[in-house]
Amino acid sequence: MEANLLTPMFTLLGTLVGGLVTFAVNRQQFKHQIKALQQQYKTEYMAEETARHFLSHKSFTDRSFDVLKKHLGGFEDDELRKILVRAGAVRTYREDEGEWWYLLSRTGERIEKFQQRG
């Protein structure tokens, strides 16, 4: 009777150990995949962070596209525009002054500055 009881216990133990090993292996693979994706998109992520930095300057709510392009070199114009949109920026045009960008989160501050100018 003891032999009949030991077999299911060893089966259960083997299943638990196998499940834990599978869990550990899958967890490691998942961590590795996350690191690989972070490396793959690092350039774009850092470009978005840099764009936010320039558009968050306390003295300037707006930046011209030319200034942003100068500081975020290495991107085609449309690629840079996509980066700016992902960073939370909005494009606007000024009369005869070209393309300007600002962070959507700074809209209130921007409106206040333009009202103070008259």
Coordinates of N, CA and C in Angstrom, one line a residue:
M1 N 0.8 -1.2 0.0 CA 0.0 0.0 0.0 C 0.9 1.3 0.0
E2 N 2.0 1.2 0.7 CA 2.9 2.4 0.7 C 3.5 2.7 -0.7
A3 N 3.7 1.7 -1.5 CA 4.2 1.9 -2.8 C 3.2 2.6 -3.7
N4 N 2.0 2.3 -3.5 CA 0.9 2.9 -4.3 C 0.8 4.4 -3.9
L5 N 1.1 4.8 -2.7 CA 1.1 6.1 -2.2 C 2.3 6.9 -2.6
L6 N 3.5 6.3 -2.7 CA 4.7 7.0 -3.1 C 4.7 7.4 -4.6
T7 N 4.1 6.6 -5.4 CA 4.2 6.9 -6.9 C 3.5 8.2 -7.2
P8 N 2.3 8.5 -6.7 CA 1.6 9.8 -7.0 C 2.4 11.0 -6.4
M9 N 3.0 10.7 -5.2 CA 3.8 11.8 -4.6 C 5.0 12.2 -5.4
F10 N 5.7 11.2 -5.9 CA 6.9 11.4 -6.7 C 6.5 12.1 -8.1
T11 N 5.3 11.7 -8.6 CA 4.8 12.3 -9.8 C 4.5 13.7 -9.6
L12 N 3.9 14.1 -8.5 CA 3.5 15.4 -8.1 C 4.8 16.3 -7.9
L13 N 5.8 15.7 -7.2 CA 7.0 16.4 -7.0 C 7.8 16.6 -8.3
G14 N 7.8 15.7 -9.2 CA 8.4 15.8 -10.5 C 7.8 16.9 -11.3
T15 N 6.4 17.0 -11.2 CA 5.7 18.0 -12.0 C 6.0 19.4 -11.4
L16 N 6.0 19.5 -10.1 CA 6.3 20.8 -9.5 C 7.7 21.3 -9.9
V17 N 8.7 20.4 -9.8 CA 10.1 20.8 -10.1 C 10.2 21.2 -11.6
G18 N 9.5 20.4 -12.4 CA 9.6 20.7 -13.9 C 8.9 22.1 -14.1
G19 N 7.8 22.3 -13.5 CA 7.1 23.6 -13.6 C 8.0 24.8 -13.2
L20 N 8.7 24.6 -12.1 CA 9.5 25.7 -11.6 C 10.7 25.9 -12.5
V21 N 11.3 24.9 -13.0 CA 12.4 25.0 -14.0 C 11.9 25.8 -15.3
T22 N 10.7 25.4 -15.8 CA 10.1 26.0 -17.0 C 9.9 27.5 -16.7
F23 N 9.3 27.8 -15.5 CA 9.1 29.2 -15.1 C 10.4 30.0 -15.1
A24 N 11.4 29.5 -14.5 CA 12.7 30.2 -14.4 C 13.3 30.4 -15.8
V25 N 13.2 29.4 -16.7 CA 13.8 29.6 -18.0 C 13.0 30.6 -18.8
N26 N 11.7 30.6 -18.7 CA 10.8 31.6 -19.4 C 11.0 33.0 -18.9
R27 N 11.2 33.1 -17.6 CA 11.5 34.4 -17.0 C 12.8 35.0 -17.5
Q28 N 13.8 34.2 -17.6 CA 15.1 34.7 -18.1 C 15.0 35.1 -19.6
Q29 N 14.3 34.3 -20.4 CA 14.1 34.6 -21.8 C 13.4 35.9 -22.0
F30 N 12.4 36.1 -21.1 CA 11.6 37.4 -21.2 C 12.5 38.6 -20.9
K31 N 13.3 38.5 -19.8 CA 14.3 39.5 -19.5 C 15.2 39.8 -20.6
H32 N 15.7 38.8 -21.3 CA 16.6 39.0 -22.4 C 15.9 39.7 -23.5
Q33 N 14.7 39.3 -23.8 CA 13.9 39.9 -24.9 C 13.7 41.4 -24.6
I34 N 13.4 41.7 -23.4 CA 13.2 43.2 -23.0 C 14.5 44.0 -23.3
K35 N 15.6 43.4 -22.8 CA 16.9 44.1 -23.0 C 17.2 44.3 -24.5
A36 N 16.9 43.3 -25.3 CA 17.2 43.4 -26.7 C 16.3 44.4 -27.4
L37 N 15.0 44.5 -27.0 CA 14.1 45.6 -27.5 C 14.6 46.9 -27.1
Q38 N 15.0 47.1 -25.9 CA 15.5 48.4 -25.4 C 16.7 48.8 -26.2
Q39 N 17.6 47.9 -26.5 CA 18.8 48.3 -27.3 C 18.4 48.7 -28.7
Q40 N 17.4 47.9 -29.2 CA 17.0 48.1 -30.6 C 16.4 49.5 -30.8
Y41 N 15.6 50.0 -29.8 CA 14.9 51.3 -29.9 C 15.5 52.4 -29.1
K42 N 16.7 52.1 -28.6 CA 17.4 53.1 -27.7 C 17.6 54.5 -28.4
T43 N 18.0 54.5 -29.7 CA 18.2 55.7 -30.4 C 16.9 56.5 -30.5
E44 N 15.8 55.9 -30.8 CA 14.6 56.6 -30.9 C 14.1 57.1 -29.5
Y45 N 14.3 56.3 -28.5 CA 13.9 56.7 -27.2 C 14.7 57.9 -26.7
M46 N 16.0 57.8 -26.9 CA 16.9 59.0 -26.5 C 16.6 60.2 -27.3
A47 N 16.2 60.1 -28.6 CA 15.8 61.2 -29.4 C 14.6 61.9 -28.9
E48 N 13.6 61.1 -28.4 CA 12.4 61.6 -27.8 C 12.7 62.3 -26.5
E49 N 13.6 61.8 -25.7 CA 14.0 62.4 -24.5 C 14.7 63.7 -24.7
T50 N 15.5 63.8 -25.7 CA 16.2 65.0 -26.1 C 15.3 66.1 -26.6
A51 N 14.3 65.6 -27.4 CA 13.3 66.6 -27.9 C 12.5 67.2 -26.7
R52 N 12.1 66.3 -25.8 CA 11.4 66.8 -24.6 C 12.2 67.8 -23.8
H53 N 13.5 67.5 -23.7 CA 14.4 68.4 -23.0 C 14.4 69.8 -23.6
F54 N 14.6 69.9 -24.9 CA 14.6 71.2 -25.6 C 13.3 71.9 -25.5
L55 N 12.2 71.1 -25.6 CA 10.9 71.7 -25.6 C 10.4 72.0 -24.2
S56 N 11.1 71.6 -23.2 CA 10.8 71.9 -21.8 C 11.5 73.0 -21.2
H57 N 12.4 73.7 -22.0 CA 13.2 74.8 -21.4 C 12.3 75.8 -20.8
K58 N 12.6 76.3 -19.7 CA 11.7 77.2 -19.0 C 11.5 78.6 -19.6
S59 N 12.4 79.0 -20.4 CA 12.3 80.3 -21.1 C 11.6 80.2 -22.5
F60 N 11.7 79.1 -23.1 CA 11.1 79.0 -24.4 C 10.1 77.8 -24.5
T61 N 8.9 78.2 -24.8 CA 7.8 77.2 -24.9 C 7.9 76.6 -26.3
D62 N 8.3 77.4 -27.3 CA 8.3 77.0 -28.7 C 9.8 76.9 -29.2
R63 N 10.0 76.0 -30.1 CA 11.3 75.9 -30.7 C 11.1 75.7 -32.2
S64 N 11.9 76.3 -33.0 CA 11.8 76.2 -34.4 C 12.3 74.8 -34.9
F65 N 11.7 74.3 -35.9 CA 12.1 73.0 -36.4 C 13.6 73.0 -36.8
D66 N 14.1 74.1 -37.3 CA 15.5 74.2 -37.7 C 16.4 74.0 -36.4
V67 N 16.1 74.6 -35.3 CA 16.9 74.5 -34.1 C 16.8 73.1 -33.6
L68 N 15.6 72.5 -33.6 CA 15.5 71.1 -33.2 C 16.3 70.1 -34.1
K69 N 16.2 70.4 -35.4 CA 17.0 69.6 -36.3 C 18.5 69.7 -36.1
K70 N 18.9 70.9 -35.8 CA 20.3 71.1 -35.5 C 20.8 70.3 -34.3
H71 N 20.0 70.2 -33.3 CA 20.4 69.5 -32.0 C 20.1 68.1 -32.1
L72 N 19.2 67.6 -32.9 CA 18.8 66.2 -33.1 C 19.3 65.7 -34.4
G73 N 20.5 65.9 -34.7 CA 21.0 65.5 -36.0 C 21.0 64.1 -36.3
G74 N 21.0 63.7 -37.6 CA 21.1 62.3 -38.0 C 19.7 61.8 -38.4
F75 N 18.7 62.6 -38.4 CA 17.3 62.1 -38.8 C 16.8 62.9 -40.0
E76 N 16.1 62.2 -40.8 CA 15.5 62.9 -41.9 C 14.3 63.8 -41.4
D77 N 13.9 64.8 -42.1 CA 12.9 65.7 -41.6 C 11.6 65.0 -41.1
D78 N 11.1 64.1 -41.9 CA 9.8 63.5 -41.5 C 10.0 62.5 -40.4
E79 N 11.2 61.9 -40.3 CA 11.5 61.0 -39.2 C 11.6 61.8 -37.9
L80 N 12.2 63.0 -38.0 CA 12.3 63.9 -36.8 C 10.9 64.4 -36.4
R81 N 10.1 64.7 -37.3 CA 8.7 65.1 -37.0 C 7.9 64.0 -36.2
K82 N 8.2 62.7 -36.7 CA 7.5 61.6 -36.0 C 8.1 61.5 -34.5
I83 N 9.3 61.7 -34.4 CA 10.0 61.7 -33.0 C 9.3 62.7 -32.2
L84 N 9.2 63.9 -32.7 CA 8.6 65.0 -32.0 C 7.2 64.7 -31.5
V85 N 6.4 64.1 -32.4 CA 5.0 63.8 -32.1 C 5.0 62.7 -31.0
R86 N 5.9 61.7 -31.1 CA 6.0 60.7 -30.0 C 6.4 61.3 -28.7
A87 N 7.2 62.4 -28.7 CA 7.6 63.1 -27.5 C 6.5 64.0 -26.9
G88 N 5.4 64.1 -27.6 CA 4.2 64.9 -27.1 C 4.2 66.3 -27.6
A89 N 4.9 66.5 -28.8 CA 4.9 67.9 -29.3 C 3.9 68.1 -30.4
V90 N 3.6 69.4 -30.6 CA 2.6 69.8 -31.6 C 3.2 70.8 -32.5
R91 N 2.9 70.7 -33.8 CA 3.5 71.7 -34.8 C 2.6 72.8 -35.0
T92 N 3.2 74.0 -35.2 CA 2.5 75.2 -35.5 C 3.3 76.0 -36.5
Y93 N 2.6 76.9 -37.2 CA 3.4 77.7 -38.2 C 3.2 79.2 -37.8
R94 N 4.2 80.0 -37.9 CA 4.2 81.4 -37.7 C 4.3 82.1 -39.0
E95 N 3.7 83.3 -39.1 CA 3.7 84.0 -40.3 C 5.2 84.3 -40.7
D96 N 5.6 83.8 -41.9 CA 6.9 84.0 -42.4 C 8.1 83.6 -41.6
E97 N 7.8 82.8 -40.5 CA 8.9 82.3 -39.6 C 9.0 80.8 -39.7
G98 N 8.2 80.1 -40.4 CA 8.4 78.7 -40.6 C 7.7 77.8 -39.6
E99 N 8.2 76.6 -39.4 CA 7.6 75.6 -38.6 C 8.2 75.6 -37.2
W100 N 7.3 75.6 -36.2 CA 7.6 75.7 -34.8 C 6.9 74.5 -34.1
W101 N 7.5 74.1 -33.0 CA 7.0 72.9 -32.2 C 7.0 73.3 -30.7
Y102 N 6.0 72.8 -30.0 CA 5.9 73.0 -28.6 C 5.2 71.7 -28.0
L103 N 5.5 71.5 -26.7 CA 4.9 70.4 -26.0 C 3.4 70.7 -25.7
L104 N 2.6 69.7 -26.0 CA 1.1 69.8 -25.7 C 0.9 70.1 -24.3
S105 N 1.7 69.6 -23.4 CA 1.5 69.8 -22.0 C 1.8 71.2 -21.5
R106 N 2.4 72.0 -22.4 CA 2.7 73.4 -22.1 C 1.8 74.4 -22.8
T107 N 0.7 73.9 -23.3 CA -0.2 74.8 -24.0 C -0.7 75.9 -23.2
G108 N -1.1 75.7 -22.0 CA -1.5 76.8 -21.1 C -0.5 77.8 -20.9
E109 N 0.7 77.4 -20.6 CA 1.9 78.3 -20.5 C 2.1 79.1 -21.7
R110 N 2.0 78.5 -22.8 CA 2.2 79.1 -24.1 C 1.2 80.2 -24.4
I111 N -0.1 79.9 -24.1 CA -1.2 80.8 -24.4 C -1.0 82.0 -23.5
E112 N -0.6 81.8 -22.2 CA -0.4 82.9 -21.3 C 0.7 83.8 -21.8
K113 N 1.8 83.3 -22.3 CA 2.9 84.1 -22.8 C 2.5 84.9 -24.0
F114 N 1.7 84.4 -24.9 CA 1.2 85.1 -26.1 C 0.2 86.2 -25.6
Q115 N -0.5 86.0 -24.6 CA -1.5 87.0 -24.1 C -0.7 88.2 -23.5
Q116 N 0.4 87.9 -22.8 CA 1.2 88.9 -22.2 C 1.9 89.8 -23.2
R117 N 2.2 89.2 -24.4 CA 2.8 90.0 -25.4 C 1.9 91.0 -26.1
G118 N 0.6 90.7 -26.0 CA -0.4 91.6 -26.5 C -1.1 91.2 -27.7

